[in-house]
mmCIF file of C-alpha atoms in Angstrom:
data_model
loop_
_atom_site.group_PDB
_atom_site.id
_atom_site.type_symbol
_atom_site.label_atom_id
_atom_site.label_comp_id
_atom_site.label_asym_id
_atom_site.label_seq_id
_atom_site.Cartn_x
_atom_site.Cartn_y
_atom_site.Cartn_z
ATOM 1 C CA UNK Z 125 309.434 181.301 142.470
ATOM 2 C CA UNK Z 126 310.968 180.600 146.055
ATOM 3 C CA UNK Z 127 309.910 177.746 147.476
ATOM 4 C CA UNK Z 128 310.323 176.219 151.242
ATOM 5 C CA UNK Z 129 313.796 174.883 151.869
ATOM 6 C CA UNK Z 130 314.880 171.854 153.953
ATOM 7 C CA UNK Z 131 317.828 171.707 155.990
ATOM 8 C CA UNK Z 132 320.892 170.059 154.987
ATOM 9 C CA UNK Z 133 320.157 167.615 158.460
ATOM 10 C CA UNK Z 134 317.840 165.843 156.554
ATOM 11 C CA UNK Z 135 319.846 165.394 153.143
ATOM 12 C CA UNK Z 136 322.572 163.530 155.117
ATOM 13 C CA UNK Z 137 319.790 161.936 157.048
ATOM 14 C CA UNK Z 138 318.062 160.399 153.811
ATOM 15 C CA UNK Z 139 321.668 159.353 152.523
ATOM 16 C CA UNK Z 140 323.102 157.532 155.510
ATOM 17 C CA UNK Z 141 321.802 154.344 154.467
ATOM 18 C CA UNK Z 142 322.898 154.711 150.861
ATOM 19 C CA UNK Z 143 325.765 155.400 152.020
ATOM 20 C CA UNK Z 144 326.416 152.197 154.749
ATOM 21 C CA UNK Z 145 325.535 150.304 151.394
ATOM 22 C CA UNK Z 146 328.058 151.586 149.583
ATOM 23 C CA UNK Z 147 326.216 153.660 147.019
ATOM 24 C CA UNK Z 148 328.132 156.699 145.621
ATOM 25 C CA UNK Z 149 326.126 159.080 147.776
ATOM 26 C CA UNK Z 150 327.702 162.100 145.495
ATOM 27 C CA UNK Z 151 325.953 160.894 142.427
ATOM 28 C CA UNK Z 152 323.250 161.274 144.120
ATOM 29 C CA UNK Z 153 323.156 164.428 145.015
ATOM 30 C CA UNK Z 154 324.192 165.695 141.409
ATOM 31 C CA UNK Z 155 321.230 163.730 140.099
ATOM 32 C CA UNK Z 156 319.445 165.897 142.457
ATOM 33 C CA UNK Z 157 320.986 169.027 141.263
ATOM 34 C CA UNK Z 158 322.457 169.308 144.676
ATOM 35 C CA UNK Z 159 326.395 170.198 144.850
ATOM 36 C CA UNK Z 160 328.059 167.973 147.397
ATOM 37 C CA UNK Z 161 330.117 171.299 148.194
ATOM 38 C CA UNK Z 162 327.234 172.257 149.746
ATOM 39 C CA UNK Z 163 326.848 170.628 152.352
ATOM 40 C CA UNK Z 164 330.161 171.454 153.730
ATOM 41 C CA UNK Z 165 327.927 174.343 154.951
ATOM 42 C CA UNK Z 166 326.560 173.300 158.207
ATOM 43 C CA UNK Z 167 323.391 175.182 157.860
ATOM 44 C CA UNK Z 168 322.683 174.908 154.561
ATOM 45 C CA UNK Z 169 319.546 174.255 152.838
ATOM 46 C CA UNK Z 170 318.541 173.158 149.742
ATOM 47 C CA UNK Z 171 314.709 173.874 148.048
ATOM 48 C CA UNK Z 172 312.090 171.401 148.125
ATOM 49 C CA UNK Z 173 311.959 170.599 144.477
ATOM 50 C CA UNK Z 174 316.221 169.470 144.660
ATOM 51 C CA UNK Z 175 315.052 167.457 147.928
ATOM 52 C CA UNK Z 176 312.113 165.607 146.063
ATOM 53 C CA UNK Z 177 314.825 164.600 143.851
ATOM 54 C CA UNK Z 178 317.096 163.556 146.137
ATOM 55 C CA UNK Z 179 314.271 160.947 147.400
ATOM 56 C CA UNK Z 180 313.474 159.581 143.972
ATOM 57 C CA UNK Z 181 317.258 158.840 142.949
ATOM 58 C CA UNK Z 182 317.806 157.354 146.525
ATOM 59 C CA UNK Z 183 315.223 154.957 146.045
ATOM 60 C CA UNK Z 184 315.691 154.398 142.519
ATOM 61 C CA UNK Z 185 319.271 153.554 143.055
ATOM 62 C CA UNK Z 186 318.759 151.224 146.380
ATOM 63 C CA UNK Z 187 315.397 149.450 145.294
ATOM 64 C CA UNK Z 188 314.470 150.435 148.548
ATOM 65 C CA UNK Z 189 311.922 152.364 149.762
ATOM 66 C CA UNK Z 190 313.161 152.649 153.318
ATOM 67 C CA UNK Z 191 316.542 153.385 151.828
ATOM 68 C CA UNK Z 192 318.288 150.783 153.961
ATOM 69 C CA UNK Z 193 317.397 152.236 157.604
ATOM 70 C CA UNK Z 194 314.045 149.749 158.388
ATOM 71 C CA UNK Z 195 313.799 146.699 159.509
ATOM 72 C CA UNK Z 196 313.561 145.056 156.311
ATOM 73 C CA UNK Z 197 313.754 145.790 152.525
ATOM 74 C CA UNK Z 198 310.766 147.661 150.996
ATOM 75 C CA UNK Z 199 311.088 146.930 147.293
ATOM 76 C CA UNK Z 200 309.807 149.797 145.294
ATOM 77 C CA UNK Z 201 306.178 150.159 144.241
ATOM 78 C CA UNK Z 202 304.974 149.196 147.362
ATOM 79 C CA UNK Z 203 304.042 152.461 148.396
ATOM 80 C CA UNK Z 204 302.239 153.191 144.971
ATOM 81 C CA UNK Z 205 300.426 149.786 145.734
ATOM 82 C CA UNK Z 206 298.834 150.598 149.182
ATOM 83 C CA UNK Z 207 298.011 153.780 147.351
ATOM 84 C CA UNK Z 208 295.787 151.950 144.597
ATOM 85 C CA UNK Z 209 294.048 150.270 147.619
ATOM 86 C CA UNK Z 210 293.043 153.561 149.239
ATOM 87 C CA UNK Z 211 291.643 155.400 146.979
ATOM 88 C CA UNK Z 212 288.295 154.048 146.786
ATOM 89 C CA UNK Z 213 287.617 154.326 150.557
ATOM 90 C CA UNK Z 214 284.746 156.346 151.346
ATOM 91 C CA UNK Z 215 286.703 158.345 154.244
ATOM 92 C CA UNK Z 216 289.631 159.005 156.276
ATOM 93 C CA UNK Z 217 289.296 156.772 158.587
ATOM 94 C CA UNK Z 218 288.952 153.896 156.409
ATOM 95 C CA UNK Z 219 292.145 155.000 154.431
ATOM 96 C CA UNK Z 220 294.018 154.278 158.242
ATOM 97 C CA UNK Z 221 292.287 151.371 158.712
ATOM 98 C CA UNK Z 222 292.787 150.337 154.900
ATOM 99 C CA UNK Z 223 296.611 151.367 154.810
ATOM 100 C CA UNK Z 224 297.427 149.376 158.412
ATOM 101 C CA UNK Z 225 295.728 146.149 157.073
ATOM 102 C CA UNK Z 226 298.117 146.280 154.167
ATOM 103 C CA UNK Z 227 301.451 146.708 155.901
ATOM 104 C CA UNK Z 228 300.680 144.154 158.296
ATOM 105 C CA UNK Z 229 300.686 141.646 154.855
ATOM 106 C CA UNK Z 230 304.569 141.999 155.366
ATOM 107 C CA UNK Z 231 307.262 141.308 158.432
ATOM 108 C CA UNK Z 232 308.363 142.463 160.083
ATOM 109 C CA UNK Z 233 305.800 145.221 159.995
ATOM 110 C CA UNK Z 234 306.183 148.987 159.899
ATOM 111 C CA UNK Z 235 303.020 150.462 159.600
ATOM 112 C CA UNK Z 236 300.827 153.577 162.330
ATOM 113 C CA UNK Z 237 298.020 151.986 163.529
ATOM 114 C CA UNK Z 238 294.895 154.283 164.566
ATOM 115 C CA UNK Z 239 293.311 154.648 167.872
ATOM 116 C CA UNK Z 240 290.001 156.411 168.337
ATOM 117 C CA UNK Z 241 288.443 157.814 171.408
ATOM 118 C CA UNK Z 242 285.453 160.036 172.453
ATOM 119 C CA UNK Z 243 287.784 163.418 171.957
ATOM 120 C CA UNK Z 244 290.577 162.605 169.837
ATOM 121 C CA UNK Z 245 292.243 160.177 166.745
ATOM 122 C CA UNK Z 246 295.672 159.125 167.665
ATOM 123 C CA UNK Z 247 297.845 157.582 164.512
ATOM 124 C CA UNK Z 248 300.617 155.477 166.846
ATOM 125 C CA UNK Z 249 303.780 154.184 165.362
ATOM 126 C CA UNK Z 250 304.492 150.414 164.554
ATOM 127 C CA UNK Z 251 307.851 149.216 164.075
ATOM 128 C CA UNK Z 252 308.685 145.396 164.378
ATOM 129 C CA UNK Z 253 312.261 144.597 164.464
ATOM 130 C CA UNK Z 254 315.312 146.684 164.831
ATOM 131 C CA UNK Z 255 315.945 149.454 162.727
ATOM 132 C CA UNK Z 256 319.407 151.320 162.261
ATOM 133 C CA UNK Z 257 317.988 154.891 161.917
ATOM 134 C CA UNK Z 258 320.342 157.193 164.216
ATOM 135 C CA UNK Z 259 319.028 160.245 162.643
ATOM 136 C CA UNK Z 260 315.537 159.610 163.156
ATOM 137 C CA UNK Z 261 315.065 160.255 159.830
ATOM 138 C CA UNK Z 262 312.960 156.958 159.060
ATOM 139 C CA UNK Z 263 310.681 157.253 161.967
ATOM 140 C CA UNK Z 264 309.881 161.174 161.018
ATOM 141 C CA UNK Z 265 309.259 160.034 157.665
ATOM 142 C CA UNK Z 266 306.446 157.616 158.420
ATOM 143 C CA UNK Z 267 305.299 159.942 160.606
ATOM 144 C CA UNK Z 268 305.304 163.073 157.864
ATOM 145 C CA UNK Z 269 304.127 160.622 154.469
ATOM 146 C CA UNK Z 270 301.254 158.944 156.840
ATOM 147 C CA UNK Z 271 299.887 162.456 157.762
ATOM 148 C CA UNK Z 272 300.254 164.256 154.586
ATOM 149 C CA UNK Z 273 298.832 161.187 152.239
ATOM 150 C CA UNK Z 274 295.805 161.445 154.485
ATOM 151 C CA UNK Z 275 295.531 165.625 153.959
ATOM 152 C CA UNK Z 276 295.903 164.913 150.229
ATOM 153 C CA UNK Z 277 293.197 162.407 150.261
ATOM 154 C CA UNK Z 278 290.662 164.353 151.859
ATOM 155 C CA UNK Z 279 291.751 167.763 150.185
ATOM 156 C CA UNK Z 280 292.662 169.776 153.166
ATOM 157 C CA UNK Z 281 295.363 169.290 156.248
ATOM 158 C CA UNK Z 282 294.355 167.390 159.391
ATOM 159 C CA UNK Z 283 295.505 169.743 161.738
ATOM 160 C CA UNK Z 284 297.574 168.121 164.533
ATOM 161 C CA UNK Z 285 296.780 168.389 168.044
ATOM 162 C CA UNK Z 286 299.833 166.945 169.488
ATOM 163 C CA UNK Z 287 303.233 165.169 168.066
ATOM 164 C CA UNK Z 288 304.902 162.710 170.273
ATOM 165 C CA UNK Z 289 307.974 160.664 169.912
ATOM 166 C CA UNK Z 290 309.366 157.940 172.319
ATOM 167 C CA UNK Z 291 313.199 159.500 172.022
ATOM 168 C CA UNK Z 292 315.339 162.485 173.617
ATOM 169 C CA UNK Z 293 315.018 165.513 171.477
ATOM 170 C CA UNK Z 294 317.549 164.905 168.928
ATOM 171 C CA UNK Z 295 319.777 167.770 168.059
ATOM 172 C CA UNK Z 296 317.902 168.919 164.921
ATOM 173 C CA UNK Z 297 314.413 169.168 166.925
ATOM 174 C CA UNK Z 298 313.764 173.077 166.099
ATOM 175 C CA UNK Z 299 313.005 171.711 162.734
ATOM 176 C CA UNK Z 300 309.894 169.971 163.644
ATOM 177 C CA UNK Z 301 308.337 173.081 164.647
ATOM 178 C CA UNK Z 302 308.383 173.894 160.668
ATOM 179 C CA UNK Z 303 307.146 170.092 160.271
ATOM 180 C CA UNK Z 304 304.341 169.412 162.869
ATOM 181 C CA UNK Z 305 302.510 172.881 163.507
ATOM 182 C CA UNK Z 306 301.822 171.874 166.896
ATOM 183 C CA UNK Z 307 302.643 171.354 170.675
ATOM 184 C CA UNK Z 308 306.034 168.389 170.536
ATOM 185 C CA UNK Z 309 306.635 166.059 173.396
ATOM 186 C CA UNK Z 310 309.751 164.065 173.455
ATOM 187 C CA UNK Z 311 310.681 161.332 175.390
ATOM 188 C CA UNK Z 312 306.931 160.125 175.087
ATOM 189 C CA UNK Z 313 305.634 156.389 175.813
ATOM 190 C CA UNK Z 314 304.981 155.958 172.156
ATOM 191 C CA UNK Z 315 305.788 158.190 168.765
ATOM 192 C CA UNK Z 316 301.986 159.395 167.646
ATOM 193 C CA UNK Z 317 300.524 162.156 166.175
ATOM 194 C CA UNK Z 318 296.872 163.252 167.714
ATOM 195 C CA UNK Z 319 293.881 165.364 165.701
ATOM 196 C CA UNK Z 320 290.699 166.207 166.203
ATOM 197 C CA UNK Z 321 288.592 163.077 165.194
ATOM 198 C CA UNK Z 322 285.946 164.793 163.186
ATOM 199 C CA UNK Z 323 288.440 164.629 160.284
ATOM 200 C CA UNK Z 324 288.658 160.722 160.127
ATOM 201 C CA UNK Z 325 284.787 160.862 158.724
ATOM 202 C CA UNK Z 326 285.866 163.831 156.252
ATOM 203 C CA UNK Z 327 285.583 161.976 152.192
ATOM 204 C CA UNK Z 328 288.308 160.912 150.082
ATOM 205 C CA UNK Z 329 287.963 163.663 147.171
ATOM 206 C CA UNK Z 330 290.291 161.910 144.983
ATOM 207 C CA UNK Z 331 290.018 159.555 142.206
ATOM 208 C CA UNK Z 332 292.170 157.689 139.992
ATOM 209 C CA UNK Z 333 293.824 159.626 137.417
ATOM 210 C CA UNK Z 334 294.850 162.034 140.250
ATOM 211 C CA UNK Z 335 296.751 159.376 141.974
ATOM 212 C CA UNK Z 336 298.248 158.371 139.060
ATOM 213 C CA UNK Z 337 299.604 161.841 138.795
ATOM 214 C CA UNK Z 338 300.025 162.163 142.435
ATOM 215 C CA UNK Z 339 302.397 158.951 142.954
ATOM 216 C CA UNK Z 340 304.934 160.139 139.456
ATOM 217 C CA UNK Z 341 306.502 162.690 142.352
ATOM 218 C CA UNK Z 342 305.595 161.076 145.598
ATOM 219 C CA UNK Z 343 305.826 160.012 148.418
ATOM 220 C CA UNK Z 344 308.695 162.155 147.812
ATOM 221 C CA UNK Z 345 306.717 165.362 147.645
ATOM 222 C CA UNK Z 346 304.814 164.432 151.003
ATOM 223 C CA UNK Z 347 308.295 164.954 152.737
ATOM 224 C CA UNK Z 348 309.588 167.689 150.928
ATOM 225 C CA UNK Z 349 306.161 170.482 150.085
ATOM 226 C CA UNK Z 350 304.291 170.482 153.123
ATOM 227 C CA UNK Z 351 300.729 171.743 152.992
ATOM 228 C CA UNK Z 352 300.471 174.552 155.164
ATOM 229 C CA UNK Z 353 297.145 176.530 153.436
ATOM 230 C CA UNK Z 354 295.266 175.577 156.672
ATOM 231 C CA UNK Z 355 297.948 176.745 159.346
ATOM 232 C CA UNK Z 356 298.042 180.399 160.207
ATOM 233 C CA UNK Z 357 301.726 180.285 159.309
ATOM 234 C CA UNK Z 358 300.809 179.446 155.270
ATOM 235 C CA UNK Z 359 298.224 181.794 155.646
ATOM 236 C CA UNK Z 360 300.109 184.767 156.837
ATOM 237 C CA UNK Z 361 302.947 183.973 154.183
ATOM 238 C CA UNK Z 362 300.317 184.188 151.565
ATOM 239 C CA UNK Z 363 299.416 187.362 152.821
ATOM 240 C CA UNK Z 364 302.754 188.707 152.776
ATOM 241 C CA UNK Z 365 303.495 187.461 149.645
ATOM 242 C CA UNK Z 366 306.947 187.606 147.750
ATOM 243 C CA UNK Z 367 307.738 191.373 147.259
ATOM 244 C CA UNK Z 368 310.301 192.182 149.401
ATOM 245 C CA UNK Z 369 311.090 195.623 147.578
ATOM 246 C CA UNK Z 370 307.733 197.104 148.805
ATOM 247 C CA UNK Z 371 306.602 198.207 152.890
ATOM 248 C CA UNK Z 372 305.409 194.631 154.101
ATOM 249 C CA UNK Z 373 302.025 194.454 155.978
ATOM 250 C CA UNK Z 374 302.036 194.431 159.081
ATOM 251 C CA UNK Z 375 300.546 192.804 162.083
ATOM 252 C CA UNK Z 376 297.493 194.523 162.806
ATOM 253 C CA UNK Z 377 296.597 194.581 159.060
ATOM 254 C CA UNK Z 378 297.376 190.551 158.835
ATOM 255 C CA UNK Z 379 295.187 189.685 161.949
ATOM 256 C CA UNK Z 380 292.220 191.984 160.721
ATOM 257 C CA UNK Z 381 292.459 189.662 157.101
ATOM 258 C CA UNK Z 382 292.402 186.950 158.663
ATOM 259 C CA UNK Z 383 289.476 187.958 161.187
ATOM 260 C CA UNK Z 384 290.868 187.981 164.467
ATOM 261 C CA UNK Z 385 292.761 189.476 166.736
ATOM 262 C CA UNK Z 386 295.919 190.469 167.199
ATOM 263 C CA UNK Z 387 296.484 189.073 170.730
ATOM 264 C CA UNK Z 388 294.270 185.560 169.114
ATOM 265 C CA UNK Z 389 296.929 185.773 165.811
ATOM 266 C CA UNK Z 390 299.662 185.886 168.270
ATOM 267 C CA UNK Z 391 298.030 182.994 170.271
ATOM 268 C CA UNK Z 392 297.593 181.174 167.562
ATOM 269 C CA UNK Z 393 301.324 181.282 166.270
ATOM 270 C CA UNK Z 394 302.360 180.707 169.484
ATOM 271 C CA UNK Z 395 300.287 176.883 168.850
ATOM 272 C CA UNK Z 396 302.065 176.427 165.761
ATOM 273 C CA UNK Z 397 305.628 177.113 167.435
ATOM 274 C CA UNK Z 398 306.283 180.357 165.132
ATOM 275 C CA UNK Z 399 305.900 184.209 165.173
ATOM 276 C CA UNK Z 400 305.166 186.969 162.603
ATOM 277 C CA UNK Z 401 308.903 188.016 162.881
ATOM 278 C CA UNK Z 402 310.461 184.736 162.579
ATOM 279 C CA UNK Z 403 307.510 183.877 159.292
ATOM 280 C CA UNK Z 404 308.946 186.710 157.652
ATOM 281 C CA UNK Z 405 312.595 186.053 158.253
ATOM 282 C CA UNK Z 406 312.191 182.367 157.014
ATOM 283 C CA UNK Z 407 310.843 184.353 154.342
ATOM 284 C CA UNK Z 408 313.530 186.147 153.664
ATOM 285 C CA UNK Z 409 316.075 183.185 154.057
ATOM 286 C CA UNK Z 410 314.452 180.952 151.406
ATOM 287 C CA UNK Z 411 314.326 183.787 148.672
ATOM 288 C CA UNK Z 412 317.368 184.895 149.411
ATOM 289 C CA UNK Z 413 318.903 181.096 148.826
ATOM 290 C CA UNK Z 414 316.645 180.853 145.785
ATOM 291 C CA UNK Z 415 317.964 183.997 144.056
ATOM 292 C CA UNK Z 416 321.339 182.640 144.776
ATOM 293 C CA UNK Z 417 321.091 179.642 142.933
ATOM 294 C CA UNK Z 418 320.645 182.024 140.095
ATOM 295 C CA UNK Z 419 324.405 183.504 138.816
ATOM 296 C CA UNK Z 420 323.222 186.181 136.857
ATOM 297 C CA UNK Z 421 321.975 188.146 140.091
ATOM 298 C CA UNK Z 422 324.440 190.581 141.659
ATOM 299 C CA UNK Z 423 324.601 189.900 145.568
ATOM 300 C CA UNK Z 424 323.649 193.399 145.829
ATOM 301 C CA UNK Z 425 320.590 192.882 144.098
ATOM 302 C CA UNK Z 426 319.275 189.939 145.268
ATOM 303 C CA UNK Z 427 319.724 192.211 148.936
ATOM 304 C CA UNK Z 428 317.152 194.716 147.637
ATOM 305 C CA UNK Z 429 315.127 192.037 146.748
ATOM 306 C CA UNK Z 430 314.464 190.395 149.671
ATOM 307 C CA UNK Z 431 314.144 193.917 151.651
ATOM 308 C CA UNK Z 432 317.156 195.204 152.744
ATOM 309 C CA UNK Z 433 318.501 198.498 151.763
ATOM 310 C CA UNK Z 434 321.646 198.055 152.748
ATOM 311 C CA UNK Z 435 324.110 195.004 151.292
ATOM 312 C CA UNK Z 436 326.012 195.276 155.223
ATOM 313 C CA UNK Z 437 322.941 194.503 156.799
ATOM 314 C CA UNK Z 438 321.840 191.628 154.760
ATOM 315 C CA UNK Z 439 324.937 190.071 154.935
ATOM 316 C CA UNK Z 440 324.501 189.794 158.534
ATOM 317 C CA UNK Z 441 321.306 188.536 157.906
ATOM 318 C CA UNK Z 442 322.082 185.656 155.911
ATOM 319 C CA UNK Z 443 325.317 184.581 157.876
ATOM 320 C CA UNK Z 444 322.465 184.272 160.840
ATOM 321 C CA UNK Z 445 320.487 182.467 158.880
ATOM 322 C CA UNK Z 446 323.293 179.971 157.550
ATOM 323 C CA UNK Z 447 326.630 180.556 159.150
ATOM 324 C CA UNK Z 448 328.266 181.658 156.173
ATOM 325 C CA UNK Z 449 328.247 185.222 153.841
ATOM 326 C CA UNK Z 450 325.885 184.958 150.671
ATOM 327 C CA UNK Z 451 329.104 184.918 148.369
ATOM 328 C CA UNK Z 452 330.467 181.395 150.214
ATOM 329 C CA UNK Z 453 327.182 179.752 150.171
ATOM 330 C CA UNK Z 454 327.094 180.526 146.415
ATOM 331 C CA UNK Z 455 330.265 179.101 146.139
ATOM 332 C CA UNK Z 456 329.204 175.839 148.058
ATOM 333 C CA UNK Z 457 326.103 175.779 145.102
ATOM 334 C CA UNK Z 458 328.486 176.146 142.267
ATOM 335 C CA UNK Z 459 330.762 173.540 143.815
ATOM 336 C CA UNK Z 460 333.436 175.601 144.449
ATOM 337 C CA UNK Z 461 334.483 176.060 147.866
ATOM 338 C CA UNK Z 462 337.835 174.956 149.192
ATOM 339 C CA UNK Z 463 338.635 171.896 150.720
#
């Protein structure tokens, strides 16, 4: 059904160096099954399966799986090839290790190298040479596929202790909240991401025909699905479900199913840069843009489905959410709004 959207930020960001190539960055999007139209919407968003897409035909079309913002060319494949190598380590730890050794076989080198002390793992960022990334978008990414390719490995999420990155907060920095799940420091020495190291000895569950299956969608899925069944935040959207039309649970009952407390629940969310009202409002948002996408749903009723009883107030809700009234950001779906 609904799924998590991403912002239209990072479909420009993924296209910009496409588009310095001079790649026709609207065939793109259509191969995607993303209207151009709509991203004359400034906060639009488009769902995660359209954004996979997006990735796949980018590199497909550049040969490039930095998509022209690194240092270098990265001919397809060789993601899919450090991915072969990996799979038959025994543990996390020896994926990093594994996965650094075989980006430092090209130059100049992008790669996140691991550090290890008597508390904490730190994955640090390497980049040789200059890159022309001015949305950030190719340092997040190595930041996001590096994390997630581990949590797929050993079958659960390596929850992150810290995120750092070595620039200003760039403009579009309330979306790493939704990213990272934990405490952000800009401006930092280096661009890292800290856990707990007790994960770097947890096993590689995978095997062979899974990555084969795994690598026909990603890394593109890594940056578009993230796994969030270990945050509180996944958790508590699980809980709540996707049936708007009925009384929603509420906080007490959520904390007592997960077993804790309220004041620990809030706590907690507080860690992951959220809260219950702003988990179900995202909530809200994404269904709300999913039903859209679908013509044969009356505005009307696609209000009632997401839980509003009156079509006034949900319209207010979703310009909020996206700047614009549910009837223009159909439009901008259909490819239909006005120059």
């Amino acid at each position: 059904m609904s799924e998590l959207t991403v912002s239209r930020h990072f479909v420009e960001a993924a296209l910009i160096g496409a588009q310095k190539a001079g790649f026709d960055t609207r065939t793109i999007l259509r191969d995607a099954g993303i209207s151009p139209d709509l991203l004359k919407i400034e906060m639009a968003r488009v769902s995660s399966t359209q954004y996979s897409r997006l990735m796949q035909a980018t590199w497909n079309v550049m040969e490039d799986e930095f998509m022209g913002l690194g240092p270098r060319r990265c001919r397809t494949g060789t993601f899919a090839t450090m991915c072969a190598l990996v799979i038959d380590c025994p543990n996390l730890e020896a994926v990093y290790r594994q996965a650094y050794d075989f980006c430092r076989l090209f130059e100049p080198m992008v790669s996140m190298k691991l550090e290890v002390d008597d508390k904490a793992a730190r994955l640090v960022t390497v980049i040789e040479g200059d890159i022309d990334d001015p949305m950030y978008f190719f340092r997040e990414s190595i930041l996001v596929i590096w994390h997630r390719l581990g949590s797929w490995l050993i079958g659960q999420p390596v929850e992150l202790l810290k995120a750092e990155f070595n620039y200003p907060r760039p403009p579009h920095g309330d979306e790493y909240r939704h990213i990272f799940h934990c405490p952000l420091s800009f401006e930092a020495r280096e661009t890292a991401l800290t856990f707990d190291k007790r994960f770097l000895q947890a096993p590689v569950i995978r095997d062979k025909p899974e990555m084969r299956q795994f690598l026909k969608t990603s890394p593109a899925d890594l940056l578009s699905r993230p796994d969030e069944s270990n945050t509180f935040t996944g958790r508590i959207r699980a809980l709540i479900g996707r049936d708007f039309t009925r009384s929603l649970p509420d906080f007490e009952w959520i904390a007592t199913e997960l077993h804790t407390s309220p004041q620990t629940l809030r706590r907690r969310l507080k860690q992951e840069n959220t809260s219950f009202q702003e988990i179900k409002d995202l909530l809200r948002r994404d269904m709300a843009i999913y039903y859209l996408s679908r013509p044969d749903l009356p505005i009307n009723d696609i209000a009632f489905r997401v839980g509003f009883t009156e079509p006034s107030t949900f319209h207010r809700a979703f310009k909020k959410w996206t700047g614009v009234t549910p009837g223009a950001y159909r439009e901008g779906e259909r490819g239909q709004l006005p120059d």
